[in-house]
PDB file of C-alpha atoms in Angstrom:
ATOM      1  CA  UNK A 590       2.899  46.153   3.374  1.00 45.00           C
ATOM      2  CA  UNK A 591       5.021  43.668   1.429  1.00 51.00           C
ATOM      3  CA  UNK A 592       7.817  43.926   4.016  1.00 52.00           C
ATOM      4  CA  UNK A 593       5.286  43.276   6.783  1.00 47.00           C
ATOM      5  CA  UNK A 594       4.132  40.002   5.241  1.00 49.00           C
ATOM      6  CA  UNK A 595       7.703  38.887   4.591  1.00 47.00           C
ATOM      7  CA  UNK A 596       8.591  39.591   8.205  1.00 46.00           C
ATOM      8  CA  UNK A 597       5.474  37.811   9.416  1.00 44.00           C
ATOM      9  CA  UNK A 598       6.263  34.754   7.285  1.00 49.00           C
ATOM     10  CA  UNK A 599       9.840  34.611   8.539  1.00 46.00           C
ATOM     11  CA  UNK A 600       8.593  34.869  12.094  1.00 47.00           C
ATOM     12  CA  UNK A 601       6.199  31.964  11.559  1.00 41.00           C
ATOM     13  CA  UNK A 602       8.982  29.855  10.062  1.00 45.00           C
ATOM     14  CA  UNK A 603      11.267  30.576  13.015  1.00 45.00           C
ATOM     15  CA  UNK A 604       8.549  29.630  15.494  1.00 45.00           C
ATOM     16  CA  UNK A 605       7.807  26.453  13.529  1.00 46.00           C
ATOM     17  CA  UNK A 606      11.476  25.431  13.524  1.00 47.00           C
ATOM     18  CA  UNK A 607      11.838  26.172  17.228  1.00 47.00           C
ATOM     19  CA  UNK A 608       8.830  23.982  18.044  1.00 56.00           C
ATOM     20  CA  UNK A 609      10.503  20.810  16.730  1.00 70.00           C
ATOM     21  CA  UNK A 610      13.721  18.871  17.107  1.00 78.00           C
ATOM     22  CA  UNK A 611      16.593  19.904  14.838  1.00 82.00           C
ATOM     23  CA  UNK A 612      16.938  18.705  11.259  1.00 81.00           C
ATOM     24  CA  UNK A 613      20.036  16.735  12.276  1.00 85.00           C
ATOM     25  CA  UNK A 614      18.010  14.916  14.931  1.00 85.00           C
ATOM     26  CA  UNK A 615      15.509  13.907  12.259  1.00 82.00           C
ATOM     27  CA  UNK A 616      18.253  12.730   9.919  1.00 82.00           C
ATOM     28  CA  UNK A 617      19.797  10.646  12.710  1.00 84.00           C
ATOM     29  CA  UNK A 618      16.402   9.121  13.571  1.00 84.00           C
ATOM     30  CA  UNK A 619      15.736   8.348   9.916  1.00 81.00           C
ATOM     31  CA  UNK A 620      19.120   6.654   9.552  1.00 82.00           C
ATOM     32  CA  UNK A 621      18.475   4.580  12.670  1.00 81.00           C
ATOM     33  CA  UNK A 622      15.051   3.526  11.376  1.00 80.00           C
ATOM     34  CA  UNK A 623      16.620   2.385   8.115  1.00 76.00           C
ATOM     35  CA  UNK A 624      19.623   0.689   9.704  1.00 73.00           C
ATOM     36  CA  UNK A 625      17.595  -1.247  12.278  1.00 68.00           C
ATOM     37  CA  UNK A 626      14.937  -2.217   9.730  1.00 62.00           C
ATOM     38  CA  UNK A 627      11.971  -1.776  12.031  1.00 56.00           C
ATOM     39  CA  UNK A 628      13.335  -3.021  15.361  1.00 64.00           C
ATOM     40  CA  UNK A 629      11.202  -2.098  18.355  1.00 72.00           C
ATOM     41  CA  UNK A 630      13.492   0.709  19.546  1.00 80.00           C
ATOM     42  CA  UNK A 631      12.596   2.845  16.508  1.00 86.00           C
ATOM     43  CA  UNK A 632       8.810   2.319  16.490  1.00 90.00           C
ATOM     44  CA  UNK A 633       5.988   3.825  18.537  1.00 92.00           C
ATOM     45  CA  UNK A 634       3.626   1.318  20.190  1.00 92.00           C
ATOM     46  CA  UNK A 635       0.726   2.397  17.955  1.00 93.00           C
ATOM     47  CA  UNK A 636       2.749   2.772  14.757  1.00 93.00           C
ATOM     48  CA  UNK A 637       0.854   2.372  11.477  1.00 93.00           C
ATOM     49  CA  UNK A 638       2.798   1.266   8.422  1.00 90.00           C
ATOM     50  CA  UNK A 639       1.937   0.727   4.782  1.00 89.00           C
ATOM     51  CA  UNK A 640       3.841  -0.804   1.889  1.00 87.00           C
ATOM     52  CA  UNK A 641       2.091  -0.188  -1.404  1.00 84.00           C
ATOM     53  CA  UNK A 642       2.261  -3.712  -2.819  1.00 77.00           C
ATOM     54  CA  UNK A 643       1.174  -5.388   0.435  1.00 78.00           C
ATOM     55  CA  UNK A 644      -1.141  -3.861   3.029  1.00 78.00           C
ATOM     56  CA  UNK A 645      -1.394  -1.783   6.220  1.00 86.00           C
ATOM     57  CA  UNK A 646       0.373  -2.918   9.396  1.00 87.00           C
ATOM     58  CA  UNK A 647      -1.044  -1.801  12.747  1.00 91.00           C
ATOM     59  CA  UNK A 648       0.987  -1.754  15.960  1.00 91.00           C
ATOM     60  CA  UNK A 649       4.615  -2.375  16.822  1.00 87.00           C
ATOM     61  CA  UNK A 650       4.498  -6.182  16.797  1.00 82.00           C
ATOM     62  CA  UNK A 651       3.049  -6.523  13.302  1.00 82.00           C
ATOM     63  CA  UNK A 652       5.379  -3.896  11.859  1.00 83.00           C
ATOM     64  CA  UNK A 653       8.462  -5.545  13.358  1.00 79.00           C
ATOM     65  CA  UNK A 654       7.329  -8.917  12.001  1.00 73.00           C
ATOM     66  CA  UNK A 655       7.064  -7.587   8.462  1.00 73.00           C
ATOM     67  CA  UNK A 656       9.858  -5.006   8.357  1.00 70.00           C
ATOM     68  CA  UNK A 657      12.460  -7.077  10.178  1.00 64.00           C
ATOM     69  CA  UNK A 658      11.323 -10.667   9.691  1.00 60.00           C
ATOM     70  CA  UNK A 659      10.503 -10.357   6.006  1.00 62.00           C
ATOM     71  CA  UNK A 660      14.070  -9.751   4.853  1.00 62.00           C
ATOM     72  CA  UNK A 661      15.763 -11.652   7.691  1.00 61.00           C
ATOM     73  CA  UNK A 662      13.949 -14.889   6.858  1.00 60.00           C
ATOM     74  CA  UNK A 663      14.902 -14.606   3.203  1.00 61.00           C
ATOM     75  CA  UNK A 664      18.539 -13.923   4.000  1.00 63.00           C
ATOM     76  CA  UNK A 665      18.773 -17.048   6.180  1.00 69.00           C
ATOM     77  CA  UNK A 666      16.948 -19.412   3.829  1.00 73.00           C
ATOM     78  CA  UNK A 667      18.882 -21.802   1.603  1.00 81.00           C
ATOM     79  CA  UNK A 668      16.111 -22.058  -0.995  1.00 87.00           C
ATOM     80  CA  UNK A 669      15.049 -19.725  -3.809  1.00 89.00           C
ATOM     81  CA  UNK A 670      13.210 -16.786  -2.245  1.00 86.00           C
ATOM     82  CA  UNK A 671      10.756 -14.419  -3.929  1.00 86.00           C
ATOM     83  CA  UNK A 672      11.708 -11.699  -1.454  1.00 84.00           C
ATOM     84  CA  UNK A 673      15.365 -10.739  -2.045  1.00 87.00           C
ATOM     85  CA  UNK A 674      17.877  -9.503   0.509  1.00 86.00           C
ATOM     86  CA  UNK A 675      18.784  -5.780   0.495  1.00 87.00           C
ATOM     87  CA  UNK A 676      22.563  -5.363   0.368  1.00 86.00           C
ATOM     88  CA  UNK A 677      23.354  -1.720  -0.439  1.00 87.00           C
ATOM     89  CA  UNK A 678      21.401   1.535  -0.329  1.00 88.00           C
ATOM     90  CA  UNK A 679      22.180   4.811  -2.104  1.00 90.00           C
ATOM     91  CA  UNK A 680      20.097   7.884  -1.076  1.00 89.00           C
ATOM     92  CA  UNK A 681      18.585   9.891  -3.938  1.00 91.00           C
ATOM     93  CA  UNK A 682      16.514  12.578  -2.198  1.00 92.00           C
ATOM     94  CA  UNK A 683      15.666  13.785   1.307  1.00 92.00           C
ATOM     95  CA  UNK A 684      13.072  16.349   2.396  1.00 90.00           C
ATOM     96  CA  UNK A 685      12.302  17.096   6.050  1.00 89.00           C
ATOM     97  CA  UNK A 686       9.353  19.156   7.263  1.00 89.00           C
ATOM     98  CA  UNK A 687       9.123  18.295  10.951  1.00 87.00           C
ATOM     99  CA  UNK A 688       7.627  15.972  12.067  1.00 91.00           C
ATOM    100  CA  UNK A 689       7.549  14.381   8.583  1.00 92.00           C
ATOM    101  CA  UNK A 690      10.462  13.201   6.458  1.00 92.00           C
ATOM    102  CA  UNK A 691      10.512  11.997   2.849  1.00 93.00           C
ATOM    103  CA  UNK A 692      13.395   9.902   1.594  1.00 92.00           C
ATOM    104  CA  UNK A 693      14.007   8.212  -1.745  1.00 94.00           C
ATOM    105  CA  UNK A 694      16.781   5.668  -2.217  1.00 93.00           C
ATOM    106  CA  UNK A 695      17.969   2.950  -4.577  1.00 93.00           C
ATOM    107  CA  UNK A 696      18.551  -0.422  -2.964  1.00 91.00           C
ATOM    108  CA  UNK A 697      20.450  -3.342  -4.453  1.00 94.00           C
ATOM    109  CA  UNK A 698      18.489  -6.563  -3.883  1.00 92.00           C
ATOM    110  CA  UNK A 699      20.321  -9.888  -3.909  1.00 93.00           C
ATOM    111  CA  UNK A 700      18.774 -13.219  -4.943  1.00 93.00           C
ATOM    112  CA  UNK A 701      21.329 -15.553  -3.415  1.00 90.00           C
ATOM    113  CA  UNK A 702      20.281 -18.870  -4.979  1.00 91.00           C
ATOM    114  CA  UNK A 703      20.840 -17.517  -8.500  1.00 94.00           C
ATOM    115  CA  UNK A 704      23.571 -14.994  -7.622  1.00 94.00           C
ATOM    116  CA  UNK A 705      21.557 -12.104  -9.051  1.00 95.00           C
ATOM    117  CA  UNK A 706      21.594  -8.473  -7.863  1.00 96.00           C
ATOM    118  CA  UNK A 707      19.051  -5.924  -9.110  1.00 96.00           C
ATOM    119  CA  UNK A 708      18.409  -2.283  -8.128  1.00 96.00           C
ATOM    120  CA  UNK A 709      15.016  -0.944  -7.052  1.00 95.00           C
ATOM    121  CA  UNK A 710      14.048   2.603  -6.064  1.00 96.00           C
ATOM    122  CA  UNK A 711      11.949   3.029  -2.914  1.00 93.00           C
ATOM    123  CA  UNK A 712      10.175   6.160  -1.670  1.00 95.00           C
ATOM    124  CA  UNK A 713       9.220   6.438   2.004  1.00 93.00           C
ATOM    125  CA  UNK A 714       7.265   9.063   3.933  1.00 94.00           C
ATOM    126  CA  UNK A 715       7.902   8.808   7.679  1.00 93.00           C
ATOM    127  CA  UNK A 716       6.187  10.645  10.534  1.00 94.00           C
ATOM    128  CA  UNK A 717       7.962  10.882  13.894  1.00 93.00           C
ATOM    129  CA  UNK A 718       6.870  11.649  17.430  1.00 92.00           C
ATOM    130  CA  UNK A 719       8.904  14.824  17.926  1.00 88.00           C
ATOM    131  CA  UNK A 720       9.488  14.123  21.634  1.00 89.00           C
ATOM    132  CA  UNK A 721      10.606  10.492  21.485  1.00 91.00           C
ATOM    133  CA  UNK A 722      11.719  10.479  17.818  1.00 90.00           C
ATOM    134  CA  UNK A 723       9.988   7.133  17.358  1.00 92.00           C
ATOM    135  CA  UNK A 724       8.213   6.392  14.090  1.00 92.00           C
ATOM    136  CA  UNK A 725       4.428   6.825  14.388  1.00 94.00           C
ATOM    137  CA  UNK A 726       3.637   6.071  10.742  1.00 94.00           C
ATOM    138  CA  UNK A 727       5.304   5.366   7.418  1.00 93.00           C
ATOM    139  CA  UNK A 728       4.186   4.846   3.833  1.00 93.00           C
ATOM    140  CA  UNK A 729       6.560   3.086   1.438  1.00 92.00           C
ATOM    141  CA  UNK A 730       6.283   2.848  -2.338  1.00 92.00           C
ATOM    142  CA  UNK A 731       8.397   0.393  -4.315  1.00 92.00           C
ATOM    143  CA  UNK A 732       8.685   2.073  -7.696  1.00 93.00           C
ATOM    144  CA  UNK A 733       7.671  -0.052 -10.673  1.00 91.00           C
ATOM    145  CA  UNK A 734       7.442  -3.155  -8.477  1.00 90.00           C
ATOM    146  CA  UNK A 735       5.256  -5.022 -10.991  1.00 88.00           C
ATOM    147  CA  UNK A 736       7.847  -4.536 -13.742  1.00 92.00           C
ATOM    148  CA  UNK A 737      10.617  -5.499 -11.305  1.00 93.00           C
ATOM    149  CA  UNK A 738       8.712  -8.684 -10.407  1.00 91.00           C
ATOM    150  CA  UNK A 739       8.072  -9.611 -14.044  1.00 92.00           C
ATOM    151  CA  UNK A 740      11.778  -9.161 -14.772  1.00 94.00           C
ATOM    152  CA  UNK A 741      13.282 -11.241 -11.956  1.00 94.00           C
ATOM    153  CA  UNK A 742      10.806 -14.159 -11.749  1.00 94.00           C
ATOM    154  CA  UNK A 743      12.079 -15.855 -14.962  1.00 95.00           C
ATOM    155  CA  UNK A 744      15.591 -15.931 -13.464  1.00 96.00           C
ATOM    156  CA  UNK A 745      14.280 -17.847 -10.430  1.00 95.00           C
ATOM    157  CA  UNK A 746      12.142 -20.463 -12.180  1.00 95.00           C
ATOM    158  CA  UNK A 747      14.908 -22.920 -13.279  1.00 96.00           C
ATOM    159  CA  UNK A 748      16.518 -22.973  -9.828  1.00 96.00           C
ATOM    160  CA  UNK A 749      13.163 -23.280  -8.070  1.00 95.00           C
ATOM    161  CA  UNK A 750      12.244 -26.207 -10.330  1.00 95.00           C
ATOM    162  CA  UNK A 751      15.570 -27.881  -9.577  1.00 95.00           C
ATOM    163  CA  UNK A 752      14.943 -27.572  -5.828  1.00 94.00           C
ATOM    164  CA  UNK A 753      11.406 -28.950  -6.074  1.00 94.00           C
ATOM    165  CA  UNK A 754      12.567 -31.919  -8.147  1.00 94.00           C
ATOM    166  CA  UNK A 755      15.359 -32.659  -5.673  1.00 94.00           C
ATOM    167  CA  UNK A 756      12.773 -32.741  -2.882  1.00 90.00           C
ATOM    168  CA  UNK A 757      10.465 -35.026  -4.926  1.00 89.00           C
ATOM    169  CA  UNK A 758       7.679 -32.462  -4.641  1.00 88.00           C
ATOM    170  CA  UNK A 759       4.388 -33.871  -5.906  1.00 87.00           C
ATOM    171  CA  UNK A 760       1.733 -32.088  -7.942  1.00 89.00           C
ATOM    172  CA  UNK A 761       3.986 -29.601  -9.738  1.00 92.00           C
ATOM    173  CA  UNK A 762       3.408 -28.801 -13.409  1.00 93.00           C
ATOM    174  CA  UNK A 763       7.020 -28.292 -14.466  1.00 94.00           C
ATOM    175  CA  UNK A 764       5.899 -26.950 -17.840  1.00 94.00           C
ATOM    176  CA  UNK A 765       4.187 -24.055 -16.070  1.00 93.00           C
ATOM    177  CA  UNK A 766       6.529 -21.432 -14.600  1.00 92.00           C
ATOM    178  CA  UNK A 767       3.790 -19.965 -12.392  1.00 91.00           C
ATOM    179  CA  UNK A 768       3.033 -23.379 -10.886  1.00 92.00           C
ATOM    180  CA  UNK A 769       6.726 -23.841 -10.119  1.00 93.00           C
ATOM    181  CA  UNK A 770       6.875 -20.512  -8.281  1.00 92.00           C
ATOM    182  CA  UNK A 771       3.599 -21.271  -6.465  1.00 91.00           C
ATOM    183  CA  UNK A 772       4.919 -24.579  -5.113  1.00 91.00           C
ATOM    184  CA  UNK A 773       8.338 -23.135  -4.254  1.00 92.00           C
ATOM    185  CA  UNK A 774       6.709 -20.347  -2.247  1.00 88.00           C
ATOM    186  CA  UNK A 775       4.186 -22.713  -0.646  1.00 87.00           C
ATOM    187  CA  UNK A 776       6.917 -25.111   0.492  1.00 89.00           C
ATOM    188  CA  UNK A 777       8.780 -22.294   2.256  1.00 85.00           C
ATOM    189  CA  UNK A 778       5.633 -20.738   3.739  1.00 83.00           C
ATOM    190  CA  UNK A 779       4.364 -24.053   5.085  1.00 85.00           C
ATOM    191  CA  UNK A 780       7.737 -24.973   6.567  1.00 84.00           C
ATOM    192  CA  UNK A 781       7.752 -21.692   8.487  1.00 78.00           C
ATOM    193  CA  UNK A 782       4.080 -22.074   9.470  1.00 77.00           C
ATOM    194  CA  UNK A 783       4.578 -25.569  10.878  1.00 81.00           C
ATOM    195  CA  UNK A 784       7.728 -24.514  12.723  1.00 79.00           C
ATOM    196  CA  UNK A 785       6.637 -21.241  14.292  1.00 73.00           C
ATOM    197  CA  UNK A 786       2.823 -21.078  14.149  1.00 73.00           C
ATOM    198  CA  UNK A 787       2.012 -23.456  16.999  1.00 75.00           C
ATOM    199  CA  UNK A 788      -0.451 -23.501  19.882  1.00 80.00           C
ATOM    200  CA  UNK A 789      -3.013 -20.708  19.621  1.00 73.00           C
ATOM    201  CA  UNK A 790      -1.214 -19.412  16.528  1.00 71.00           C
ATOM    202  CA  UNK A 791      -1.554 -22.708  14.647  1.00 78.00           C
ATOM    203  CA  UNK A 792      -3.028 -22.192  11.179  1.00 78.00           C
ATOM    204  CA  UNK A 793      -2.982 -25.650   9.588  1.00 84.00           C
ATOM    205  CA  UNK A 794      -3.355 -29.176  10.947  1.00 88.00           C
ATOM    206  CA  UNK A 795      -0.469 -30.437   8.838  1.00 89.00           C
ATOM    207  CA  UNK A 796       2.142 -29.474   6.280  1.00 88.00           C
ATOM    208  CA  UNK A 797       0.091 -31.216   3.609  1.00 89.00           C
ATOM    209  CA  UNK A 798      -3.031 -29.232   4.477  1.00 89.00           C
ATOM    210  CA  UNK A 799      -1.024 -26.020   4.246  1.00 88.00           C
ATOM    211  CA  UNK A 800       0.348 -26.966   0.814  1.00 88.00           C
ATOM    212  CA  UNK A 801      -3.133 -27.930  -0.402  1.00 89.00           C
ATOM    213  CA  UNK A 802      -4.584 -24.607   0.731  1.00 87.00           C
ATOM    214  CA  UNK A 803      -1.872 -22.406  -0.784  1.00 86.00           C
ATOM    215  CA  UNK A 804      -1.603 -24.249  -4.096  1.00 86.00           C
ATOM    216  CA  UNK A 805      -5.254 -25.211  -4.680  1.00 85.00           C
ATOM    217  CA  UNK A 806      -7.614 -23.127  -2.534  1.00 82.00           C
ATOM    218  CA  UNK A 807      -6.361 -19.574  -3.069  1.00 77.00           C
ATOM    219  CA  UNK A 808      -4.870 -17.869  -6.132  1.00 73.00           C
ATOM    220  CA  UNK A 809      -1.169 -17.071  -6.086  1.00 70.00           C
ATOM    221  CA  UNK A 810      -1.882 -13.480  -7.060  1.00 57.00           C
ATOM    222  CA  UNK A 811      -0.007 -10.808  -8.962  1.00 59.00           C
ATOM    223  CA  UNK A 812       2.959  -8.686  -7.909  1.00 54.00           C
ATOM    224  CA  UNK A 813       0.627  -5.958  -6.622  1.00 49.00           C
ATOM    225  CA  UNK A 814      -1.811  -8.223  -4.713  1.00 51.00           C
ATOM    226  CA  UNK A 815       0.151  -8.757  -1.511  1.00 53.00           C
ATOM    227  CA  UNK A 816      -2.672  -7.273   0.566  1.00 49.00           C
ATOM    228  CA  UNK A 817      -5.304  -9.598  -0.864  1.00 48.00           C
ATOM    229  CA  UNK A 818      -6.292 -13.190  -0.122  1.00 47.00           C
ATOM    230  CA  UNK A 819      -3.529 -14.720  -2.210  1.00 45.00           C
ATOM    231  CA  UNK A 820      -0.496 -16.944  -1.661  1.00 45.00           C
ATOM    232  CA  UNK A 821       1.848 -14.118  -2.650  1.00 47.00           C
ATOM    233  CA  UNK A 822       0.764 -12.267   0.509  1.00 45.00           C
ATOM    234  CA  UNK A 823       2.465 -14.918   2.645  1.00 48.00           C
ATOM    235  CA  UNK A 824       5.606 -15.315   0.575  1.00 48.00           C
TER     236      UNK A 824
END
C-alpha cells in the first residue's frame, strides 16, 4: 500500500511538471523581470502588484510607472532623493513552484547626493502566465524598511537643508529635521507634477499650491505609510 501511494505521488508530480514551462524558463523570465525593472514587455495587461510599504498597483501602466519610473527619476535627479538608486543585487534564495516563484535578494542602494550606499533585503513572490511568461502578479516585501528609513534619513538632512537654503526656500524650519525632509520632498514632487502632470492630468494650479498642499494640508507620514494620504506616498 505504501509503494502504491509513493508511486501515485510521483506520478502526480510528473504530470504537474509536464503541465508547465521548465524551471529554466521560469528562472530566465524572473531574471528578465528584475533586469528590466517592470518594463511593459515583462508584464501582463491586467497585472496586479503590491509593495508592502506603499500600496497595490493595478494594470500595466500603473505598475510600469512605479516600478520603472520610481528608481529612474531618482537616478536622474541632482537633488537629495528619499528613494535611492539600486546598484547591485545579490540573490539569497530562490524557490519555484510553477507558476509561482519566490526570490529573496540583497540590493545595494545608493544615495548619490551624500555618496552613501546601504544594503537592503527584498523578498518577492511572482506569479507568471505559464503560456506567455508575463508577470500577472507580484508581492514585494522590503525587510525592516522602517529601520532602514530611520537609519538613512539623518544622513540626508544636512545636504537637503543645504539645497533648500541655496534655493532660498521659504517656510522651512531648519531646526526641525522632519520639516527639512518634507520641503525637500515637496520641492521635487511639485517640480515633477508641474512638468509632467498637464492637461487632464493636471493636479495643482501652480507650483506654490502644490507646495502648500504637501507641506501644510497633508501629513508627511511614516516610512510604512506610502499607501496612505501622506506626502511620503508621492516621494
